[in-house]
Coordinates of C-alpha atoms in Angstrom, one line a residue:
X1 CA -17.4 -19.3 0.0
X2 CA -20.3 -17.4 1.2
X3 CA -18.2 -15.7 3.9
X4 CA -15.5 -14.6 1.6
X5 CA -18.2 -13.0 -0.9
X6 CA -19.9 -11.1 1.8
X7 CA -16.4 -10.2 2.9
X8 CA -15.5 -8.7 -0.2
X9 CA -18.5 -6.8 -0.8
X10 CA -18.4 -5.2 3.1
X11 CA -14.9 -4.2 2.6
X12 CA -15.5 -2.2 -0.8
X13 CA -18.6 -0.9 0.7
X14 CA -15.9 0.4 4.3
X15 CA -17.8 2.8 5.9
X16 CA -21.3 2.2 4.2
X17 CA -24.6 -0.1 4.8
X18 CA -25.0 -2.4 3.2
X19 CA -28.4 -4.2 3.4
X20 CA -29.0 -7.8 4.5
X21 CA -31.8 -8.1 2.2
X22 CA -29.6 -7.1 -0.9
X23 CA -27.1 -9.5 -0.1
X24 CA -29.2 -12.3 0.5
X25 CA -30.4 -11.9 -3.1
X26 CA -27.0 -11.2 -4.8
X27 CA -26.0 -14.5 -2.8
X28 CA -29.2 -16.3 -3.3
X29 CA -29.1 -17.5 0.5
X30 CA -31.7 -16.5 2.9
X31 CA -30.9 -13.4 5.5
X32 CA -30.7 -15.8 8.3
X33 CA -27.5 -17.5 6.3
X34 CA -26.3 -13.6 6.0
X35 CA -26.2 -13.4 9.4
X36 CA -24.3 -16.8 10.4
X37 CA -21.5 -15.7 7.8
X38 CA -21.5 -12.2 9.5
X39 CA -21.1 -14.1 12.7
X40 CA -18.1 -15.6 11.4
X41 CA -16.6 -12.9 10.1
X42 CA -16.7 -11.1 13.3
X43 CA -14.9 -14.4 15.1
X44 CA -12.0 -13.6 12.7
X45 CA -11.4 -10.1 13.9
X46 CA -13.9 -7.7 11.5
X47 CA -15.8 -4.9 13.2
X48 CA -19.2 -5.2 11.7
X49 CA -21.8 -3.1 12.6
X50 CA -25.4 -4.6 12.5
X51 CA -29.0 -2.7 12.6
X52 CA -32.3 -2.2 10.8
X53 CA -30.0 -0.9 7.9
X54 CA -27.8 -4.0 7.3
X55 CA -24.6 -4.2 7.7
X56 CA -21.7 -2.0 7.8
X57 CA -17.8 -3.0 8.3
X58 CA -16.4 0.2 10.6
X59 CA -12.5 -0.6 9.7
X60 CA -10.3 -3.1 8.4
X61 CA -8.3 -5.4 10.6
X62 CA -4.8 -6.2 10.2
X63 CA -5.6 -9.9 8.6
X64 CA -3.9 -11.1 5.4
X65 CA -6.8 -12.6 3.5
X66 CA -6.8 -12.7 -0.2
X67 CA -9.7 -9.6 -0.5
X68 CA -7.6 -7.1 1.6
X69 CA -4.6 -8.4 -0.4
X70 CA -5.9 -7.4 -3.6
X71 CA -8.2 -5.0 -2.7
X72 CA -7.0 -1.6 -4.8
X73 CA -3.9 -4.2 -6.2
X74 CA -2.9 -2.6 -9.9
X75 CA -1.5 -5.5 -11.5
X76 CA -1.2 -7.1 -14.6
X77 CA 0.3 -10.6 -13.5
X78 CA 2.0 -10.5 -9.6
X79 CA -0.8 -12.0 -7.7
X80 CA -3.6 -12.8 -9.9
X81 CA -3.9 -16.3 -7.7
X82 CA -3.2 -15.8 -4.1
X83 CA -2.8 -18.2 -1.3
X84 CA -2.8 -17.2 2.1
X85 CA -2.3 -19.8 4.8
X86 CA -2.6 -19.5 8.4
X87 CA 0.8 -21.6 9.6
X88 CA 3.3 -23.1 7.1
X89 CA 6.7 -23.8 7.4
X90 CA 8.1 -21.3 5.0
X91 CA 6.2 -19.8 2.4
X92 CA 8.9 -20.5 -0.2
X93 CA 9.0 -24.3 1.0
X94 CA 5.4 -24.0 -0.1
X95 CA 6.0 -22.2 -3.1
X96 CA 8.9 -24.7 -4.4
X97 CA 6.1 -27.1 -4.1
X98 CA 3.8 -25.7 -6.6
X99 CA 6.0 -23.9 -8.9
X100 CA 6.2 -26.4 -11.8
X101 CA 2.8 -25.8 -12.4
X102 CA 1.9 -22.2 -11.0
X103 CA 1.1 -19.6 -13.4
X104 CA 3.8 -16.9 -13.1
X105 CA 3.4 -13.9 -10.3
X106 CA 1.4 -16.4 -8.5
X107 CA 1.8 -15.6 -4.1
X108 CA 2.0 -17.7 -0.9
X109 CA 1.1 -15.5 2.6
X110 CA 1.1 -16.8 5.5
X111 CA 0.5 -15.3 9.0
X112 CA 3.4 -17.3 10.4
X113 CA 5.9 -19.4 9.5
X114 CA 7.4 -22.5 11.9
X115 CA 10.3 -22.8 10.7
X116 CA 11.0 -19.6 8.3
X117 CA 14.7 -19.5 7.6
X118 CA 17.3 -17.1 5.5
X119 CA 20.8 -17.6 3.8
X120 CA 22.6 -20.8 4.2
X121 CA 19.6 -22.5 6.1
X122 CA 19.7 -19.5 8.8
X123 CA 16.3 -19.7 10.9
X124 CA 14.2 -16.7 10.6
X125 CA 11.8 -15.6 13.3
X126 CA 8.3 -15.3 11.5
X127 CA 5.4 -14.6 14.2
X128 CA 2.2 -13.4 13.8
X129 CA 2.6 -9.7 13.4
X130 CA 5.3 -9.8 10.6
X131 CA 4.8 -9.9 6.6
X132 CA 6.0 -13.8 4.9
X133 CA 5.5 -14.0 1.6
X134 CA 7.2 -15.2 -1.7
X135 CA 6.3 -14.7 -5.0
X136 CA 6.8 -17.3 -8.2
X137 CA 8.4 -15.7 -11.1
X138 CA 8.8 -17.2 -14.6
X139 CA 10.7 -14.5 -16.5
X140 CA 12.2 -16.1 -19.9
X141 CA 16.0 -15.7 -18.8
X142 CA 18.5 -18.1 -18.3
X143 CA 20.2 -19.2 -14.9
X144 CA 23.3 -17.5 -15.1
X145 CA 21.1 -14.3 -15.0
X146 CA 19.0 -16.2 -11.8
X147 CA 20.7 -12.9 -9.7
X148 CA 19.2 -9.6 -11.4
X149 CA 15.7 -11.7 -9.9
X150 CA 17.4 -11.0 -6.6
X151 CA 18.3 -7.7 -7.5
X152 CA 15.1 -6.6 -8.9
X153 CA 13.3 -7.7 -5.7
X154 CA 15.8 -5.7 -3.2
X155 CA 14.6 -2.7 -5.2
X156 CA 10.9 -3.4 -5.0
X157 CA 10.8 -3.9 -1.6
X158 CA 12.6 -0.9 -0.7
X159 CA 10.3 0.8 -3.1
X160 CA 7.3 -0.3 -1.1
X161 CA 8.6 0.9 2.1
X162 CA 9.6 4.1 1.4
X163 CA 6.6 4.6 -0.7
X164 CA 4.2 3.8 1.6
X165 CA 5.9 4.8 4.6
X166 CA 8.4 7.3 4.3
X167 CA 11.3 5.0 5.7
X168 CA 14.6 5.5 4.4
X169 CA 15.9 2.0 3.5
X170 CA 19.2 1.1 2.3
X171 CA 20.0 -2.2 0.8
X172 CA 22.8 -4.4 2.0
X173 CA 24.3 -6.7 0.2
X174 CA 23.1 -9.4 -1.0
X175 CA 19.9 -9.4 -0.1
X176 CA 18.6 -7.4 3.5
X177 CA 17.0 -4.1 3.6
X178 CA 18.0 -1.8 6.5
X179 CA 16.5 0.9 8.0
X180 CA 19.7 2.7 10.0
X181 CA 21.5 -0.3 10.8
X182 CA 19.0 -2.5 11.7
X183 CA 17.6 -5.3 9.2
X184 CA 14.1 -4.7 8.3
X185 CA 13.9 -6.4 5.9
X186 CA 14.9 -10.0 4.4
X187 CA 15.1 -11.5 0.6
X188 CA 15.5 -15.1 -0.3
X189 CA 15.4 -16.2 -3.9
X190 CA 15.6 -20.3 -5.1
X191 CA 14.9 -21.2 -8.6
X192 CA 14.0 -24.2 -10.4
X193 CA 16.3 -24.8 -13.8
X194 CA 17.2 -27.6 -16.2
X195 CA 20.4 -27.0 -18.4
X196 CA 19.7 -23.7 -20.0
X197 CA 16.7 -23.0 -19.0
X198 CA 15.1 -21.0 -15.8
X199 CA 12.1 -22.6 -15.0
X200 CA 10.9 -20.5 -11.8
X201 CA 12.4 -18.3 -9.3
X202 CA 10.8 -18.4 -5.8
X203 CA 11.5 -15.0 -4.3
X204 CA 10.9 -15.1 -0.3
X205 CA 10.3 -11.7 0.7
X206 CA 10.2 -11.3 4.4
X207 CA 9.3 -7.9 6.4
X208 CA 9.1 -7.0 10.1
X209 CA 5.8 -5.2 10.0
X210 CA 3.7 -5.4 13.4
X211 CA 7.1 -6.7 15.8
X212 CA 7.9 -5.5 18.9
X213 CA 11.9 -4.4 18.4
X214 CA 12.3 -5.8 21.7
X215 CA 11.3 -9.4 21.0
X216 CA 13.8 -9.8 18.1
X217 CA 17.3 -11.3 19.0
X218 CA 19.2 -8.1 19.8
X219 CA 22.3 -10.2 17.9
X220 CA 19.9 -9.7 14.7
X221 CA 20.3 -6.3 15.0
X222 CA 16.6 -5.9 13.5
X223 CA 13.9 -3.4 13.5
X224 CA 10.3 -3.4 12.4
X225 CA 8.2 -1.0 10.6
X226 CA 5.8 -0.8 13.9
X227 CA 9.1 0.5 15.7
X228 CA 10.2 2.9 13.1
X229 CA 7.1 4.5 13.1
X230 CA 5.7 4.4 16.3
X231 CA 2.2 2.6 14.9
X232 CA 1.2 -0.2 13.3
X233 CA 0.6 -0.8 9.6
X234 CA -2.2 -2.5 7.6
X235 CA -0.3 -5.3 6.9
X236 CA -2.5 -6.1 3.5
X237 CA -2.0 -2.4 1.9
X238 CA 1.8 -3.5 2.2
X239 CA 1.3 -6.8 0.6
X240 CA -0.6 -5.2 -2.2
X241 CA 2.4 -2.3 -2.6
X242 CA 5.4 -4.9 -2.5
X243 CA 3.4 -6.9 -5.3
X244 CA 3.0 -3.9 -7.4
X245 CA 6.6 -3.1 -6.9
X246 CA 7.6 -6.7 -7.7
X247 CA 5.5 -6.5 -11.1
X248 CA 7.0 -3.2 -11.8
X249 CA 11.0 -4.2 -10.9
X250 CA 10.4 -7.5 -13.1
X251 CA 9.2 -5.3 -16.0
X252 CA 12.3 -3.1 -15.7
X253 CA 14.2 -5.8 -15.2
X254 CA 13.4 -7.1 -18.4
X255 CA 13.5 -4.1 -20.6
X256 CA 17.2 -2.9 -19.1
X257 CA 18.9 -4.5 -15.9
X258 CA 21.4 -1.5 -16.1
X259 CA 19.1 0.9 -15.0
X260 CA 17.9 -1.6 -12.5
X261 CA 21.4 -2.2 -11.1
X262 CA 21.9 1.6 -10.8
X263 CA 18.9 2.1 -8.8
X264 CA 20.4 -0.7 -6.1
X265 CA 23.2 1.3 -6.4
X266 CA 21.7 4.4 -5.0
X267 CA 20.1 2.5 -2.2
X268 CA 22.9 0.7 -1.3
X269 CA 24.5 0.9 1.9
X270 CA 27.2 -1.3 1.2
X271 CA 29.1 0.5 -2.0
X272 CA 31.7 2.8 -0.7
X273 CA 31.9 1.0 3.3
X274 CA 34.3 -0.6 4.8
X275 CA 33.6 -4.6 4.8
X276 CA 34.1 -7.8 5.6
X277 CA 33.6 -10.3 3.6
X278 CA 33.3 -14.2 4.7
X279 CA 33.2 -17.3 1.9
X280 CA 33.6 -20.9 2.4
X281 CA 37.4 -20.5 1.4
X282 CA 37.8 -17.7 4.4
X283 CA 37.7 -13.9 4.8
X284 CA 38.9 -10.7 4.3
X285 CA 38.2 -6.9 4.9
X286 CA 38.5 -4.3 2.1
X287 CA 35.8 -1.4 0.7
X288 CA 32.9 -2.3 -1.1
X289 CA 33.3 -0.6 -4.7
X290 CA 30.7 -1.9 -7.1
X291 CA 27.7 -4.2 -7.9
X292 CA 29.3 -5.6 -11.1
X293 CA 27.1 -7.2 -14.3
X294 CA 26.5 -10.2 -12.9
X295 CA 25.5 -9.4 -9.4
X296 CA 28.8 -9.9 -7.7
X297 CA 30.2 -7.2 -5.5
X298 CA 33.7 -5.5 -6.3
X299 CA 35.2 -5.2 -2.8
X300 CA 38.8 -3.4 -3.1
X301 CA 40.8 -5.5 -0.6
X302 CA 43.0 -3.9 2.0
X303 CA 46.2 -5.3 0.3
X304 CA 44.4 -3.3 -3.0
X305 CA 43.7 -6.2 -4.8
X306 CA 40.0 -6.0 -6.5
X307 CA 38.0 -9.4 -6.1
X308 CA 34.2 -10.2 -6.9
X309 CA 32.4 -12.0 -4.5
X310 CA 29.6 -13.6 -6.1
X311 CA 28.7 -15.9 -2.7
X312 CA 29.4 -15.0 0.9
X313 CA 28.6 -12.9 4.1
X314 CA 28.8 -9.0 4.1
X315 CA 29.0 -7.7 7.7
X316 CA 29.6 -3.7 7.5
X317 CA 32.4 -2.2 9.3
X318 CA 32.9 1.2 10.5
X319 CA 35.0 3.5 8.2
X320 CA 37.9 5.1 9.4
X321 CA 37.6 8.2 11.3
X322 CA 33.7 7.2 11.7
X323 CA 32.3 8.1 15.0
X324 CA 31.2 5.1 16.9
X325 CA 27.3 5.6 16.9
X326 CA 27.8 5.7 13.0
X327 CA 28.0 2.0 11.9
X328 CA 27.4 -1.5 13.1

């Protein structure tokens, strides 16, 4: 506990000294105790610099820990408890555990996930390096409405990448985010309902942040933020922005999913594509037309039939006429 109190105070103090003999006394232990907890901290990665002084942190690592996560967080509910793990098996796994009696907006992190997966129980590669996290949202709708969660998210985290980054993301249906036409991004939402009622929604957001491009499955057809920009990114800012953008969607979401649905439209880079579409009852191709009301997507068959897919696959074809570096 020590630790993570000196912690917080060297990281709002970045860049300044900070003396041992002032934080002995606002931690009632004795300097020598200061310095074991220093010693710690700089076995988990932080540059502190030591002299006559005190103490003074020189940067911030990339490490998800629960100050860096909220340090500069504007919030209101998203992320008011935080729990960041080293190794889990999927932070929504973890998440679905605590749920019934989490307080809403409450977060799981973890650094890596053994057995992180996607859609339809699809395994998803979660190293250190990357962003896993999922969010527990309690918003007073029922579950036929479980979908404009999903929705909301998509937009957040698109949000928080080209907020903080300057990416240009599109959003696939249902739920990847794509920078050109690799997947950057991944959303997973489960809930928790009885009859009527929505009791939680888990929403497992997952984000290739610090990958190397060339260690993903090339049949992923992924990308990472680290390869987009050439650099790495502080991994705890982007927690903190996709939080804020989370808090913000859900708010939005509540006062008018219309407008919400419109900006997924914008981003989308499925409406107006040539598509095919596979379900448990087969497949088809046909263009993609229209998020409809209640999340499914219009896709105008090739025969010229409409139909709403509410579950399925969407792999994005090349339009006619398209040149051959333009689509997947």
């Amino acid at each position: 506990m020590r630790r993570k109190e000196i912690r917080k105070v060297l990281i709002e103090s970045l860049g300044d000294w900070t003396s041992g003999e002032t934080l002995a006394k606002s931690l009632d232990i004795s300097r020598a105790a200061v310095w074991k907890q220093v010693q710690s901290l700089r076995a988990e990665g932080y540059d502190i610099e030591a002299s006559k002084r005190g103490y003074r942190l020189r940067s911030v690592p990339d490490l998800l820990s629960e100050d860096l996560v909220r340090s500069g967080l504007e919030t209101k509910f998203v992320g008011r408890t935080i729990f960041i793990h080293s190794s889990v098996t999927s932070t929504n796994a973890e998440a679905k555990r605590i749920a019934p009696s989490a307080e809403d907006g409450t977060v799981v992190i973890s650094e890596v996930q053994t057995a992180g997966r996607g859609r339809m129980e699809r395994p998803w590669l979660s190293p250190r390096g990357g962003l896993w996290m999922s969010i527990i949202l309690k918003p007073k709708i029922p579950p036929a409405l479980a979908f404009s969660v999903n929705i909301a998210a998509s937009v957040a985290a698109a949000r928080a990448l080209e907020g903080l980054y300057g990416l240009k993301v599109r959003i696939k249906w249902p739920n990847d985010l794509l920078v050109g036409e690799r997947k950057i991004c991944g959303i997973l939402t489960e809930i928790g309902a009885e009859m009527d009622l929505l009791e939680y929604a888990v929403v497992g957001i997952g984000i290739n942040a610090n990958l190397d491009r060339d260690l993903l499955p090339e049949e992923w057809e992924a990308t990472s933020i680290s390869a987009e920009l050439g650099r790495d990114v502080f991994r705890a800012e982007l927690a903190g922005r996709v939080l804020e953008e989370v808090e913000r969607a859900s708010e939005e979401m509540a006062e008018s999913f219309d407008r919400l649905r419109k900006d997924w439209s914008l981003r989308s880079g499925t409406l107006g594509r040539r598509v095919r579409i596979i379900t448990r009852s087969g497949e088809f191709e046909g263009v993609a037309e229209a998020l409809e009301d209640d999340g499914s997507l219009l896709v105008r068959r090739d025969d010229g039939a409409p139909e709403r897919v509410i579950a399925g696959d969407c792999v994005h074809l090349r339009a006619a006429g398209e040149e051959a570096n333009g689509g997947a």
